[in-house]
Short mmCIF file of C-alpha atoms in Angstrom, two decimals:
data_model
loop_
_atom_site.label_atom_id
_atom_site.label_comp_id
_atom_site.label_asym_id
_atom_site.label_seq_id
_atom_site.Cartn_x
_atom_site.Cartn_y
_atom_site.Cartn_z
CA MET A 229 -2.35 17.86 13.82
CA TRP A 230 -5.63 17.88 15.80
CA PHE A 231 -7.36 15.61 13.02
CA LYS A 232 -4.58 13.08 13.37
CA ILE A 233 -4.92 13.05 17.11
CA SER A 234 -8.54 12.88 17.27
CA THR A 235 -8.94 10.17 14.63
CA TYR A 236 -6.29 8.02 16.22
CA LEU A 237 -7.85 8.21 19.53
CA SER A 238 -11.22 7.21 17.88
CA PHE A 239 -9.48 4.32 16.09
CA LEU A 240 -7.97 2.93 19.31
CA LEU A 241 -11.45 3.13 20.97
CA LYS A 242 -12.94 1.20 18.09
CA SER A 243 -10.24 -1.22 17.44
CA THR A 244 -9.63 -4.77 18.49
CA ASN A 245 -7.30 -7.71 18.13
CA GLN A 246 -7.97 -11.28 16.97
CA HIS A 247 -10.10 -11.90 20.20
CA GLY A 248 -12.72 -9.54 19.05
CA VAL A 249 -13.15 -10.92 15.48
CA HIS A 250 -15.88 -13.52 14.72
CA SER A 251 -15.03 -14.02 11.07
CA PRO A 252 -12.72 -17.14 10.34
CA PHE A 253 -11.41 -15.44 7.20
CA VAL A 254 -10.27 -12.28 9.05
CA TYR A 255 -9.16 -14.09 12.22
CA LYS A 256 -6.89 -16.18 10.12
CA ILE A 257 -5.35 -13.14 8.36
CA ILE A 258 -4.74 -11.55 11.88
CA THR A 259 -3.23 -14.64 13.48
CA GLU A 260 -1.05 -16.13 10.47
CA CYS A 261 -0.28 -12.73 8.90
CA PHE A 262 -0.61 -9.64 10.86
CA TYR A 263 0.75 -10.93 14.10
CA LYS A 264 3.32 -13.23 12.60
CA LYS A 265 7.04 -12.34 12.52
CA THR A 266 8.78 -11.59 9.23
CA SER A 267 11.57 -14.04 8.55
CA LYS A 268 15.08 -12.71 9.58
CA ASP A 269 16.36 -13.13 5.92
CA ASN A 270 13.60 -10.80 4.56
CA VAL A 271 14.07 -8.29 7.43
CA LEU A 272 17.66 -8.19 6.75
CA LEU A 273 17.17 -7.68 2.81
CA PHE A 274 14.70 -4.98 3.39
CA LYS A 275 16.96 -3.12 5.80
CA LYS A 276 19.80 -3.23 3.42
CA ILE A 277 17.63 -1.86 0.66
CA LYS A 278 16.24 0.94 2.92
CA ASN A 279 19.74 1.78 4.26
CA SER A 280 21.10 2.25 0.54
CA LEU A 281 18.35 4.84 0.06
CA THR A 282 18.39 6.52 3.50
CA THR A 283 22.19 7.19 3.09
CA ASN A 284 22.00 8.40 -0.45
CA HIS A 285 22.19 12.17 -0.19
CA THR A 286 22.04 12.84 -3.99
CA ASN A 287 19.67 15.66 -4.89
CA ILE A 288 16.98 15.07 -7.58
CA GLU A 289 14.24 17.29 -9.15
CA VAL A 290 10.84 15.73 -8.31
CA SER A 291 7.79 16.23 -10.29
CA ASP A 292 4.68 15.91 -7.89
CA PHE A 293 1.45 14.94 -9.68
CA GLY A 294 -0.60 14.04 -6.47
CA LYS A 295 -1.63 15.96 -3.50
CA GLY A 296 1.88 17.39 -2.79
CA SER A 297 4.09 16.93 0.26
CA LYS A 298 3.34 18.21 3.64
CA PHE A 299 6.92 18.15 4.34
CA PHE A 300 8.95 19.29 1.29
CA LYS A 301 8.91 22.83 0.27
CA SER A 302 10.95 22.44 -2.83
CA ASN A 303 11.05 20.02 -5.71
CA SER A 304 14.75 19.56 -5.18
CA ARG A 305 15.08 16.67 -2.79
CA LYS A 306 17.60 14.50 -1.39
CA ILE A 307 16.92 10.85 -2.07
CA SER A 308 17.59 10.20 1.57
CA ASP A 309 14.89 12.64 2.67
CA ILE A 310 12.39 11.08 0.35
CA ALA A 311 13.26 7.51 1.62
CA ASN A 312 13.08 8.69 5.21
CA ILE A 313 10.03 11.00 5.02
CA ALA A 314 7.93 9.82 2.16
CA GLY A 315 9.05 6.24 1.88
CA ILE A 316 7.14 3.47 3.44
CA SER A 317 8.05 2.80 7.14
CA SER A 318 9.90 -0.39 8.21
CA LYS A 319 6.79 -1.62 10.11
CA LYS A 320 4.41 -1.20 7.23
CA ALA A 321 6.95 -2.75 4.70
CA LEU A 322 7.36 -5.71 6.82
CA LEU A 323 3.60 -6.32 7.00
CA LEU A 324 3.48 -5.75 3.27
CA ILE A 325 5.99 -8.54 2.77
CA ARG A 326 3.82 -10.90 4.92
CA LEU A 327 0.69 -10.02 3.20
CA VAL A 328 2.18 -10.80 -0.14
CA GLN A 329 3.50 -14.05 1.16
CA TYR A 330 0.20 -14.82 2.79
CA PHE A 331 -1.98 -14.12 -0.29
CA ASN A 332 0.54 -15.31 -2.91
CA PRO A 333 -0.73 -13.16 -5.68
CA LYS A 334 0.20 -14.00 -9.27
CA TYR A 335 0.26 -10.38 -10.35
CA VAL A 336 0.72 -7.34 -8.19
CA LEU A 337 0.12 -3.79 -9.17
CA GLU A 338 1.44 -0.76 -7.20
CA ILE A 339 0.24 2.73 -7.97
CA GLY A 340 3.04 5.08 -6.73
CA THR A 341 6.48 3.86 -6.73
CA SER A 342 8.42 6.83 -5.48
CA VAL A 343 12.01 5.72 -4.87
CA GLY A 344 10.83 2.02 -4.76
CA LEU A 345 10.90 1.08 -1.10
CA ALA A 346 7.33 -0.42 -1.14
CA SER A 347 8.00 -2.03 -4.44
CA CYS A 348 10.90 -3.85 -2.88
CA ALA A 349 8.92 -5.03 -0.10
CA LEU A 350 6.37 -6.45 -2.60
CA SER A 351 9.10 -8.09 -4.41
CA ILE A 352 10.64 -9.65 -1.27
CA GLY A 353 7.20 -11.09 -0.24
CA ASN A 354 7.04 -13.27 -3.21
CA PHE A 355 9.92 -13.47 -5.77
CA ASN A 356 7.50 -15.48 -8.05
CA SER A 357 4.86 -12.76 -8.15
CA LYS A 358 5.04 -10.42 -11.29
CA ILE A 359 4.98 -6.78 -10.07
CA ILE A 360 4.13 -3.70 -12.15
CA THR A 361 4.65 -0.46 -10.35
CA LEU A 362 3.48 3.03 -11.66
CA GLU A 363 5.51 6.26 -11.21
CA GLY A 364 4.82 9.65 -12.54
CA CYS A 365 8.15 11.37 -12.00
CA GLU A 366 10.95 10.15 -14.14
CA ASN A 367 13.71 10.97 -11.61
CA THR A 368 12.24 9.02 -8.67
CA ALA A 369 11.61 6.23 -11.20
CA LYS A 370 15.33 6.15 -12.21
CA VAL A 371 16.28 5.84 -8.45
CA ALA A 372 13.76 2.97 -8.01
CA GLU A 373 15.03 1.27 -11.09
CA ASN A 374 18.78 1.53 -9.94
CA THR A 375 17.55 -0.06 -6.68
CA PHE A 376 15.75 -2.89 -8.16
CA ARG A 377 18.84 -3.61 -10.42
CA LYS A 378 21.37 -3.31 -7.42
CA PHE A 379 19.44 -5.82 -5.35
CA GLN A 380 18.40 -8.12 -8.39
CA LEU A 381 14.82 -7.69 -7.90
CA LYS A 382 13.92 -9.08 -11.26
CA ASN A 383 10.18 -9.49 -10.82
CA ILE A 384 9.47 -5.83 -10.85
CA GLN A 385 8.51 -3.84 -13.92
CA LEU A 386 8.25 -0.04 -13.83
CA ALA A 387 5.90 2.06 -15.93
CA VAL A 388 6.61 5.82 -16.01
CA GLY A 389 4.13 8.44 -16.90
CA ASP A 390 0.82 9.97 -15.90
CA PHE A 391 -1.46 7.41 -14.15
CA LYS A 392 -4.24 8.52 -16.36
CA ASN A 393 -2.40 6.78 -19.23
CA THR A 394 -0.27 4.00 -17.63
CA LEU A 395 -3.14 2.73 -15.36
CA PRO A 396 -5.64 1.71 -18.15
CA ASN A 397 -2.72 0.43 -20.32
CA VAL A 398 -1.47 -1.95 -17.59
CA LEU A 399 -5.01 -3.07 -16.80
CA ASN A 400 -5.79 -3.89 -20.45
CA SER A 401 -2.92 -6.33 -20.42
CA VAL A 402 -2.89 -7.98 -16.93
CA SER A 403 -5.59 -8.95 -14.44
CA PHE A 404 -4.17 -8.14 -11.02
CA ASP A 405 -5.16 -10.01 -7.83
CA PHE A 406 -3.29 -7.64 -5.34
CA ILE A 407 -3.22 -3.79 -5.72
CA TYR A 408 -1.47 -1.36 -3.57
CA PHE A 409 -2.87 2.25 -3.81
CA ASP A 410 -0.13 4.85 -2.82
CA GLY A 411 -0.13 7.31 -5.69
CA ASN A 412 -2.46 10.19 -4.74
CA HIS A 413 -3.97 11.33 -1.65
CA GLN A 414 -6.99 13.13 -3.27
CA LYS A 415 -10.44 11.96 -3.15
CA GLU A 416 -11.27 12.27 -6.96
CA ALA A 417 -8.13 10.67 -8.17
CA THR A 418 -8.24 7.78 -5.45
CA LEU A 419 -11.85 7.10 -6.46
CA ASN A 420 -10.98 7.16 -10.14
CA TYR A 421 -8.20 4.58 -9.56
CA PHE A 422 -10.42 2.48 -7.56
CA ASN A 423 -13.24 2.34 -10.08
CA THR A 424 -10.81 1.83 -12.94
CA CYS A 425 -9.19 -1.18 -10.87
CA LEU A 426 -12.60 -2.75 -10.25
CA LYS A 427 -12.61 -4.37 -13.87
CA THR A 428 -9.80 -6.58 -12.51
CA VAL A 429 -11.69 -7.91 -9.57
CA THR A 430 -12.08 -11.53 -8.73
CA ASN A 431 -13.44 -13.10 -5.73
CA ASN A 432 -9.89 -13.34 -4.23
CA SER A 433 -8.75 -9.99 -5.00
CA VAL A 434 -6.96 -7.75 -2.36
CA PHE A 435 -6.81 -3.96 -2.47
CA ILE A 436 -4.82 -1.91 -0.03
CA PHE A 437 -5.11 1.84 0.31
CA ASP A 438 -2.39 3.74 1.99
CA ASP A 439 -2.76 6.70 4.41
CA ILE A 440 -6.60 6.47 4.82
CA TYR A 441 -6.27 9.16 7.58
CA TRP A 442 -4.08 11.43 5.61
CA ASN A 443 -6.67 14.20 5.87
CA PRO A 444 -10.48 14.42 6.22
CA GLU A 445 -10.82 13.96 2.28
CA MET A 446 -9.05 10.72 2.36
CA LEU A 447 -11.16 9.41 5.40
CA GLU A 448 -14.40 10.35 3.36
CA THR A 449 -12.93 8.54 0.34
CA TRP A 450 -12.36 5.49 2.46
CA GLU A 451 -15.94 5.40 3.70
CA ILE A 452 -17.20 5.67 0.26
CA ILE A 453 -15.02 2.73 -0.96
CA LYS A 454 -16.35 0.65 2.05
CA GLN A 455 -19.82 1.03 0.97
CA HIS A 456 -19.26 0.02 -2.70
CA PRO A 457 -21.58 -2.98 -3.42
CA LYS A 458 -18.69 -5.21 -4.65
CA VAL A 459 -16.81 -4.65 -1.45
CA THR A 460 -17.73 -7.39 1.12
CA VAL A 461 -15.00 -7.18 3.85
CA THR A 462 -12.87 -4.31 5.10
CA ILE A 463 -10.09 -4.16 7.41
CA ASN A 464 -9.01 -0.73 8.92
CA THR A 465 -5.44 -0.78 10.39
CA TYR A 466 -5.36 3.02 10.76
CA PHE A 467 -2.33 3.31 8.32
CA TRP A 468 -3.98 1.21 5.68
CA GLY A 469 -7.56 0.30 4.52
CA ILE A 470 -7.74 -3.28 3.06
CA ILE A 471 -10.62 -4.53 1.09
CA PHE A 472 -11.86 -7.88 -0.26
CA PHE A 473 -14.49 -8.90 -2.68
CA ARG A 474 -15.35 -12.39 -1.44
CA ASN A 475 -19.01 -13.37 -2.56
CA GLU A 476 -19.39 -15.80 0.23
CA GLN A 477 -18.81 -13.31 2.86
CA ILE A 478 -21.40 -10.99 4.40
CA LYS A 479 -20.58 -7.34 4.49
CA GLN A 480 -18.36 -6.72 7.42
CA HIS A 481 -16.08 -3.95 8.51
CA PHE A 482 -13.24 -4.62 10.96
CA THR A 483 -10.95 -2.11 12.79
CA ILE A 484 -7.80 -3.95 13.80
CA ARG A 485 -4.65 -2.90 15.94
CA VAL A 486 -1.46 -4.16 14.16
#
């Protein structure tokens, strides 16, 4: 608890809004995406999807291949609890929708589907984007697939299995320009995913890392990623770390309140 409090206070002291940013590229993201309102239709659609999951009290057995949960003491969990506790928050989901709209990626990869809430946000952001999402647990994947089908989100493809196998497979077939990392909150695994995905990088690629302040290990991981020679611009929003690979940009790190 003290780690979360101290790091958030530190974040607030270092953070700024658009007025403290002297990069036209980042200023435009902040003003035209971060601080822009999500359309009412997209808000309503996401709320309907989230409500369908948060009111589903069916129990499923979950296989946890990542760091594990800070909240769940058993692998038998209600879908509603997974959506409420482990699912993406509405604030983050709406921002994710706007980010996909803003960057307009052709191919999107999500590492860590869970019950599919963030996948749905990615889909809502651009129904023309082709989304592949990876999930290790068969039972949560089934819940996600049912949700995609129910709300006719036809641009999502789900790959089930150990990320060690599924990630290299999808990277061999598609070059992704937008990747959302939310599958494992451990240093070694996150760095492995990052280094594996670097083969897809172009000048316009966007990588988003969820929960960079999850624990000291993840914060250390974020600092390592920031220093990678291919990374030129980073944005720390506290809940996400966003990185870019634009060759025309000097290396700069931004801490932005959203």
